[in-house]
PDB file of C-alpha atoms in Angstrom:
ATOM      1  CA  UNK A   1     -30.225 -85.238 263.045  1.00 55.00           C
ATOM      2  CA  UNK A   2     -30.543 -81.263 264.029  1.00 51.00           C
ATOM      3  CA  UNK A   3     -27.248 -79.771 262.931  1.00 50.00           C
ATOM      4  CA  UNK A   4     -25.314 -77.455 265.503  1.00 51.00           C
ATOM      5  CA  UNK A   5     -25.295 -74.479 264.036  1.00 53.00           C
ATOM      6  CA  UNK A   6     -23.354 -71.710 265.958  1.00 52.00           C
ATOM      7  CA  UNK A   7     -19.128 -70.795 266.310  1.00 53.00           C
ATOM      8  CA  UNK A   8     -18.515 -73.942 267.604  1.00 54.00           C
ATOM      9  CA  UNK A   9     -19.847 -76.133 264.500  1.00 55.00           C
ATOM     10  CA  UNK A  10     -18.438 -73.472 261.986  1.00 57.00           C
ATOM     11  CA  UNK A  11     -15.726 -71.674 263.188  1.00 55.00           C
ATOM     12  CA  UNK A  12     -15.124 -69.843 259.667  1.00 56.00           C
ATOM     13  CA  UNK A  13     -17.230 -67.778 259.870  1.00 55.00           C
ATOM     14  CA  UNK A  14     -19.477 -70.143 256.807  1.00 53.00           C
ATOM     15  CA  UNK A  15     -22.393 -69.701 258.251  1.00 53.00           C
ATOM     16  CA  UNK A  16     -24.395 -66.648 256.377  1.00 52.00           C
ATOM     17  CA  UNK A  17     -25.479 -65.636 259.676  1.00 53.00           C
ATOM     18  CA  UNK A  18     -22.211 -65.772 261.295  1.00 49.00           C
ATOM     19  CA  UNK A  19     -20.547 -64.520 258.384  1.00 52.00           C
ATOM     20  CA  UNK A  20     -20.802 -60.106 259.316  1.00 53.00           C
ATOM     21  CA  UNK A  21     -20.101 -60.886 262.627  1.00 53.00           C
ATOM     22  CA  UNK A  22     -16.866 -62.903 261.925  1.00 50.00           C
ATOM     23  CA  UNK A  23     -15.805 -60.499 259.225  1.00 52.00           C
ATOM     24  CA  UNK A  24     -16.350 -57.630 262.013  1.00 53.00           C
ATOM     25  CA  UNK A  25     -13.748 -59.763 264.269  1.00 50.00           C
ATOM     26  CA  UNK A  26     -11.265 -60.486 261.969  1.00 52.00           C
ATOM     27  CA  UNK A  27     -10.421 -57.612 259.914  1.00 55.00           C
ATOM     28  CA  UNK A  28      -9.498 -54.570 261.656  1.00 56.00           C
ATOM     29  CA  UNK A  29      -7.507 -53.338 258.841  1.00 56.00           C
ATOM     30  CA  UNK A  30     -10.358 -52.997 255.775  1.00 63.00           C
ATOM     31  CA  UNK A  31     -11.032 -49.362 257.168  1.00 76.00           C
ATOM     32  CA  UNK A  32      -7.998 -46.305 255.614  1.00 83.00           C
ATOM     33  CA  UNK A  33      -4.340 -46.411 256.594  1.00 88.00           C
ATOM     34  CA  UNK A  34      -3.832 -45.119 259.381  1.00 90.00           C
ATOM     35  CA  UNK A  35      -0.271 -44.273 261.111  1.00 90.00           C
ATOM     36  CA  UNK A  36       0.282 -46.711 264.230  1.00 89.00           C
ATOM     37  CA  UNK A  37      -3.556 -47.134 264.040  1.00 89.00           C
ATOM     38  CA  UNK A  38      -4.046 -43.258 265.095  1.00 88.00           C
ATOM     39  CA  UNK A  39      -3.172 -40.767 262.983  1.00 90.00           C
ATOM     40  CA  UNK A  40      -4.950 -40.427 258.969  1.00 92.00           C
ATOM     41  CA  UNK A  41      -3.007 -39.794 256.220  1.00 89.00           C
ATOM     42  CA  UNK A  42      -6.268 -37.780 254.884  1.00 89.00           C
ATOM     43  CA  UNK A  43      -5.911 -33.751 253.918  1.00 86.00           C
ATOM     44  CA  UNK A  44      -2.248 -33.432 254.450  1.00 88.00           C
ATOM     45  CA  UNK A  45      -0.584 -30.702 252.086  1.00 88.00           C
ATOM     46  CA  UNK A  46       2.807 -29.935 251.731  1.00 89.00           C
ATOM     47  CA  UNK A  47       3.199 -26.438 251.122  1.00 87.00           C
ATOM     48  CA  UNK A  48       6.744 -26.458 249.350  1.00 87.00           C
ATOM     49  CA  UNK A  49       5.922 -27.341 245.438  1.00 91.00           C
ATOM     50  CA  UNK A  50       9.397 -28.414 245.384  1.00 90.00           C
ATOM     51  CA  UNK A  51       9.455 -31.046 248.119  1.00 90.00           C
ATOM     52  CA  UNK A  52       6.250 -32.649 246.850  1.00 89.00           C
ATOM     53  CA  UNK A  53       7.319 -35.255 244.995  1.00 89.00           C
ATOM     54  CA  UNK A  54       9.848 -36.012 247.961  1.00 91.00           C
ATOM     55  CA  UNK A  55       7.771 -35.954 250.949  1.00 89.00           C
ATOM     56  CA  UNK A  56       5.737 -39.308 250.152  1.00 85.00           C
ATOM     57  CA  UNK A  57       2.335 -39.667 251.882  1.00 87.00           C
ATOM     58  CA  UNK A  58       0.432 -41.194 249.352  1.00 85.00           C
ATOM     59  CA  UNK A  59      -0.753 -44.657 247.754  1.00 84.00           C
ATOM     60  CA  UNK A  60       1.942 -47.215 248.959  1.00 87.00           C
ATOM     61  CA  UNK A  61       3.248 -44.728 251.369  1.00 88.00           C
ATOM     62  CA  UNK A  62       0.012 -44.783 253.034  1.00 89.00           C
ATOM     63  CA  UNK A  63       1.839 -47.461 255.852  1.00 91.00           C
ATOM     64  CA  UNK A  64       0.724 -48.920 259.510  1.00 92.00           C
ATOM     65  CA  UNK A  65       3.874 -49.107 260.537  1.00 92.00           C
ATOM     66  CA  UNK A  66       6.801 -47.395 259.182  1.00 91.00           C
ATOM     67  CA  UNK A  67       8.577 -50.683 258.647  1.00 94.00           C
ATOM     68  CA  UNK A  68       7.943 -51.725 255.061  1.00 92.00           C
ATOM     69  CA  UNK A  69      11.704 -53.804 255.127  1.00 91.00           C
ATOM     70  CA  UNK A  70      11.725 -51.898 251.100  1.00 90.00           C
ATOM     71  CA  UNK A  71      15.309 -52.064 249.619  1.00 93.00           C
ATOM     72  CA  UNK A  72      15.395 -48.088 249.315  1.00 92.00           C
ATOM     73  CA  UNK A  73      19.424 -48.454 249.358  1.00 92.00           C
ATOM     74  CA  UNK A  74      19.542 -50.949 246.064  1.00 94.00           C
ATOM     75  CA  UNK A  75      19.586 -47.825 243.920  1.00 94.00           C
ATOM     76  CA  UNK A  76      19.945 -44.372 243.338  1.00 93.00           C
ATOM     77  CA  UNK A  77      17.088 -41.984 244.420  1.00 91.00           C
ATOM     78  CA  UNK A  78      15.221 -44.695 244.993  1.00 92.00           C
ATOM     79  CA  UNK A  79      15.100 -43.436 248.596  1.00 90.00           C
ATOM     80  CA  UNK A  80      12.581 -40.827 247.474  1.00 92.00           C
ATOM     81  CA  UNK A  81       9.891 -43.371 247.234  1.00 91.00           C
ATOM     82  CA  UNK A  82      10.168 -44.587 250.892  1.00 92.00           C
ATOM     83  CA  UNK A  83       7.780 -43.397 253.320  1.00 91.00           C
ATOM     84  CA  UNK A  84       8.809 -40.110 255.089  1.00 92.00           C
ATOM     85  CA  UNK A  85       7.723 -41.179 257.963  1.00 92.00           C
ATOM     86  CA  UNK A  86      10.049 -44.357 257.496  1.00 92.00           C
ATOM     87  CA  UNK A  87      12.954 -42.370 256.826  1.00 92.00           C
ATOM     88  CA  UNK A  88      12.858 -40.433 260.251  1.00 93.00           C
ATOM     89  CA  UNK A  89      12.936 -44.127 261.725  1.00 94.00           C
ATOM     90  CA  UNK A  90      16.248 -45.225 259.266  1.00 93.00           C
ATOM     91  CA  UNK A  91      17.596 -42.047 260.660  1.00 94.00           C
ATOM     92  CA  UNK A  92      17.397 -42.716 264.198  1.00 93.00           C
ATOM     93  CA  UNK A  93      19.403 -45.962 263.857  1.00 93.00           C
ATOM     94  CA  UNK A  94      22.585 -44.204 263.876  1.00 89.00           C
ATOM     95  CA  UNK A  95      26.063 -44.814 265.649  1.00 90.00           C
ATOM     96  CA  UNK A  96      27.007 -48.159 266.114  1.00 90.00           C
ATOM     97  CA  UNK A  97      25.340 -49.614 269.247  1.00 90.00           C
ATOM     98  CA  UNK A  98      21.533 -48.369 267.748  1.00 90.00           C
ATOM     99  CA  UNK A  99      22.465 -49.486 263.694  1.00 92.00           C
ATOM    100  CA  UNK A 100      20.205 -52.095 262.806  1.00 91.00           C
ATOM    101  CA  UNK A 101      17.704 -51.678 265.981  1.00 93.00           C
ATOM    102  CA  UNK A 102      14.654 -50.833 263.904  1.00 93.00           C
ATOM    103  CA  UNK A 103      11.827 -51.879 266.269  1.00 95.00           C
ATOM    104  CA  UNK A 104      13.065 -49.615 269.061  1.00 94.00           C
ATOM    105  CA  UNK A 105      13.449 -46.521 266.514  1.00 94.00           C
ATOM    106  CA  UNK A 106       9.691 -47.470 265.543  1.00 95.00           C
ATOM    107  CA  UNK A 107       8.826 -47.266 269.241  1.00 95.00           C
ATOM    108  CA  UNK A 108      10.710 -44.106 269.876  1.00 94.00           C
ATOM    109  CA  UNK A 109       8.744 -42.524 266.670  1.00 94.00           C
ATOM    110  CA  UNK A 110       5.551 -43.836 267.953  1.00 94.00           C
ATOM    111  CA  UNK A 111       6.060 -42.552 271.520  1.00 95.00           C
ATOM    112  CA  UNK A 112       7.298 -39.097 269.633  1.00 93.00           C
ATOM    113  CA  UNK A 113       3.867 -38.772 267.799  1.00 93.00           C
ATOM    114  CA  UNK A 114       2.062 -39.350 270.904  1.00 94.00           C
ATOM    115  CA  UNK A 115       3.446 -36.632 272.547  1.00 95.00           C
ATOM    116  CA  UNK A 116       3.617 -34.305 269.364  1.00 94.00           C
ATOM    117  CA  UNK A 117      -0.362 -34.740 269.706  1.00 94.00           C
ATOM    118  CA  UNK A 118      -0.544 -33.638 273.008  1.00 94.00           C
ATOM    119  CA  UNK A 119       1.983 -30.800 272.944  1.00 93.00           C
ATOM    120  CA  UNK A 120       0.142 -29.236 269.532  1.00 91.00           C
ATOM    121  CA  UNK A 121      -3.060 -30.832 269.515  1.00 92.00           C
ATOM    122  CA  UNK A 122      -2.590 -31.805 266.106  1.00 92.00           C
ATOM    123  CA  UNK A 123      -2.331 -34.997 263.618  1.00 92.00           C
ATOM    124  CA  UNK A 124       1.742 -35.282 264.324  1.00 93.00           C
ATOM    125  CA  UNK A 125       1.889 -35.996 260.690  1.00 92.00           C
ATOM    126  CA  UNK A 126       1.183 -32.711 259.772  1.00 93.00           C
ATOM    127  CA  UNK A 127       3.352 -31.104 262.425  1.00 94.00           C
ATOM    128  CA  UNK A 128       6.537 -33.787 261.158  1.00 93.00           C
ATOM    129  CA  UNK A 129       5.974 -32.754 257.379  1.00 93.00           C
ATOM    130  CA  UNK A 130       5.889 -28.736 258.199  1.00 93.00           C
ATOM    131  CA  UNK A 131       9.023 -29.312 260.169  1.00 93.00           C
ATOM    132  CA  UNK A 132      10.654 -31.420 257.246  1.00 93.00           C
ATOM    133  CA  UNK A 133       9.922 -28.331 255.010  1.00 93.00           C
ATOM    134  CA  UNK A 134      11.233 -25.603 257.091  1.00 93.00           C
ATOM    135  CA  UNK A 135      14.180 -27.148 258.302  1.00 93.00           C
ATOM    136  CA  UNK A 136      15.699 -28.017 254.956  1.00 93.00           C
ATOM    137  CA  UNK A 137      18.109 -25.414 253.619  1.00 93.00           C
ATOM    138  CA  UNK A 138      17.560 -23.837 250.369  1.00 93.00           C
ATOM    139  CA  UNK A 139      21.201 -22.871 249.417  1.00 93.00           C
ATOM    140  CA  UNK A 140      24.747 -24.644 250.358  1.00 93.00           C
ATOM    141  CA  UNK A 141      28.402 -23.722 249.556  1.00 93.00           C
ATOM    142  CA  UNK A 142      30.772 -26.459 247.075  1.00 91.00           C
ATOM    143  CA  UNK A 143      34.128 -26.246 247.214  1.00 89.00           C
ATOM    144  CA  UNK A 144      35.873 -25.070 243.620  1.00 87.00           C
ATOM    145  CA  UNK A 145      38.909 -25.151 242.307  1.00 81.00           C
ATOM    146  CA  UNK A 146      41.729 -27.555 242.790  1.00 78.00           C
ATOM    147  CA  UNK A 147      43.816 -27.790 245.737  1.00 72.00           C
ATOM    148  CA  UNK A 148      45.729 -24.923 245.335  1.00 75.00           C
ATOM    149  CA  UNK A 149      43.124 -21.797 245.216  1.00 80.00           C
ATOM    150  CA  UNK A 150      40.200 -23.724 246.211  1.00 82.00           C
ATOM    151  CA  UNK A 151      37.224 -21.648 247.781  1.00 87.00           C
ATOM    152  CA  UNK A 152      33.760 -22.011 248.538  1.00 88.00           C
ATOM    153  CA  UNK A 153      30.844 -20.819 245.869  1.00 90.00           C
ATOM    154  CA  UNK A 154      26.747 -20.705 246.925  1.00 92.00           C
ATOM    155  CA  UNK A 155      25.052 -23.197 244.898  1.00 93.00           C
ATOM    156  CA  UNK A 156      21.070 -24.081 245.370  1.00 93.00           C
ATOM    157  CA  UNK A 157      20.120 -27.342 247.201  1.00 93.00           C
ATOM    158  CA  UNK A 158      18.417 -29.909 245.611  1.00 93.00           C
ATOM    159  CA  UNK A 159      14.769 -30.845 246.768  1.00 93.00           C
ATOM    160  CA  UNK A 160      15.948 -34.587 247.856  1.00 93.00           C
ATOM    161  CA  UNK A 161      18.980 -33.206 249.653  1.00 93.00           C
ATOM    162  CA  UNK A 162      16.858 -30.619 251.629  1.00 93.00           C
ATOM    163  CA  UNK A 163      14.621 -33.349 252.682  1.00 94.00           C
ATOM    164  CA  UNK A 164      17.547 -35.679 253.855  1.00 93.00           C
ATOM    165  CA  UNK A 165      19.175 -32.668 255.567  1.00 94.00           C
ATOM    166  CA  UNK A 166      16.393 -31.742 257.478  1.00 94.00           C
ATOM    167  CA  UNK A 167      15.526 -35.097 259.137  1.00 94.00           C
ATOM    168  CA  UNK A 168      19.211 -36.046 259.872  1.00 95.00           C
ATOM    169  CA  UNK A 169      19.742 -32.551 261.311  1.00 94.00           C
ATOM    170  CA  UNK A 170      16.416 -33.238 263.615  1.00 94.00           C
ATOM    171  CA  UNK A 171      17.857 -36.587 264.393  1.00 94.00           C
ATOM    172  CA  UNK A 172      20.902 -35.174 265.277  1.00 94.00           C
ATOM    173  CA  UNK A 173      19.536 -32.922 267.439  1.00 93.00           C
ATOM    174  CA  UNK A 174      17.159 -35.078 269.449  1.00 93.00           C
ATOM    175  CA  UNK A 175      19.900 -37.713 270.044  1.00 93.00           C
ATOM    176  CA  UNK A 176      22.410 -34.931 271.350  1.00 93.00           C
ATOM    177  CA  UNK A 177      19.948 -33.271 273.775  1.00 94.00           C
ATOM    178  CA  UNK A 178      19.019 -36.693 275.227  1.00 93.00           C
ATOM    179  CA  UNK A 179      22.562 -37.878 275.558  1.00 93.00           C
ATOM    180  CA  UNK A 180      23.206 -37.823 279.396  1.00 93.00           C
ATOM    181  CA  UNK A 181      19.779 -36.115 280.188  1.00 92.00           C
ATOM    182  CA  UNK A 182      16.778 -36.799 281.934  1.00 95.00           C
ATOM    183  CA  UNK A 183      14.603 -36.672 278.650  1.00 93.00           C
ATOM    184  CA  UNK A 184      14.176 -39.716 276.938  1.00 93.00           C
ATOM    185  CA  UNK A 185      14.815 -39.394 273.132  1.00 93.00           C
ATOM    186  CA  UNK A 186      10.806 -39.442 271.965  1.00 94.00           C
ATOM    187  CA  UNK A 187      10.772 -36.518 273.987  1.00 94.00           C
ATOM    188  CA  UNK A 188      13.474 -34.618 272.702  1.00 94.00           C
ATOM    189  CA  UNK A 189      12.743 -35.653 269.265  1.00 94.00           C
ATOM    190  CA  UNK A 190       8.926 -34.018 269.853  1.00 94.00           C
ATOM    191  CA  UNK A 191      10.466 -31.033 270.813  1.00 93.00           C
ATOM    192  CA  UNK A 192      12.936 -30.871 268.068  1.00 94.00           C
ATOM    193  CA  UNK A 193      10.183 -31.971 265.492  1.00 94.00           C
ATOM    194  CA  UNK A 194       7.512 -28.968 267.359  1.00 94.00           C
ATOM    195  CA  UNK A 195      10.098 -26.296 267.509  1.00 94.00           C
ATOM    196  CA  UNK A 196      10.976 -26.935 263.563  1.00 94.00           C
ATOM    197  CA  UNK A 197       7.469 -27.396 262.240  1.00 93.00           C
ATOM    198  CA  UNK A 198       6.941 -23.574 263.989  1.00 92.00           C
ATOM    199  CA  UNK A 199      10.125 -22.517 262.316  1.00 91.00           C
ATOM    200  CA  UNK A 200      11.769 -20.985 266.006  1.00 91.00           C
ATOM    201  CA  UNK A 201      15.365 -21.034 266.935  1.00 91.00           C
ATOM    202  CA  UNK A 202      14.916 -23.680 269.334  1.00 91.00           C
ATOM    203  CA  UNK A 203      15.293 -26.011 266.889  1.00 92.00           C
ATOM    204  CA  UNK A 204      18.867 -27.461 266.221  1.00 93.00           C
ATOM    205  CA  UNK A 205      17.898 -28.144 262.441  1.00 93.00           C
ATOM    206  CA  UNK A 206      16.279 -24.561 262.184  1.00 94.00           C
ATOM    207  CA  UNK A 207      19.973 -23.491 263.836  1.00 94.00           C
ATOM    208  CA  UNK A 208      21.880 -25.195 261.375  1.00 93.00           C
ATOM    209  CA  UNK A 209      20.205 -24.135 258.489  1.00 94.00           C
ATOM    210  CA  UNK A 210      19.836 -20.608 259.443  1.00 94.00           C
ATOM    211  CA  UNK A 211      23.927 -21.198 259.866  1.00 93.00           C
ATOM    212  CA  UNK A 212      24.191 -23.016 256.093  1.00 93.00           C
ATOM    213  CA  UNK A 213      22.037 -20.377 254.329  1.00 93.00           C
ATOM    214  CA  UNK A 214      24.518 -17.456 256.231  1.00 93.00           C
ATOM    215  CA  UNK A 215      27.221 -18.752 255.331  1.00 92.00           C
ATOM    216  CA  UNK A 216      26.103 -19.596 251.771  1.00 93.00           C
ATOM    217  CA  UNK A 217      24.783 -15.696 251.288  1.00 92.00           C
ATOM    218  CA  UNK A 218      28.155 -14.734 252.100  1.00 92.00           C
ATOM    219  CA  UNK A 219      29.813 -17.074 249.521  1.00 88.00           C
ATOM    220  CA  UNK A 220      27.664 -15.554 246.195  1.00 85.00           C
TER     221      UNK A 220
END
């Protein structure tokens, strides 16, 4: 008897004539990883040499979705190895009613990156990285002395804290701007990131950074 050769008799693509077509159909991820399947990680340069180890964009951090379910809070400094876009997603899950809603936060970041691309015609990952570099304060103040004669002393800020504060201030600014407003959180976050990447004072994060550095300068 003749054997029927085709997709019905050979659904797994074992037949060598069908194998290439099946491979094309079943493996969309054989190419380089792209964030949300759109934005490439290639040729992204972190201008600030001190932040290069803390803005993770290489190797395992080139993810399709900023939702790796890693245990980054289990150990001190481990969050420095978290993909930089996922850190933005995690920072959006603030204020009780939003805590734990990571899928919602991922969706907001996805919309936000689409808007950034429409506004700047650039790769949104590049714009976001520049925003983080610009928005982190380089000098801050700390309290010196015991309860009686406490005074402020200017200190340098570590690179990890610079990234932490930059991301926190950007999400804080977007959250404040979108509260009781017609603009969605994605639109506000896109504005915030674009302004911060251009080092404009319209950005909440840049305003906070300037304020922190101004106070620190007076306490040297």
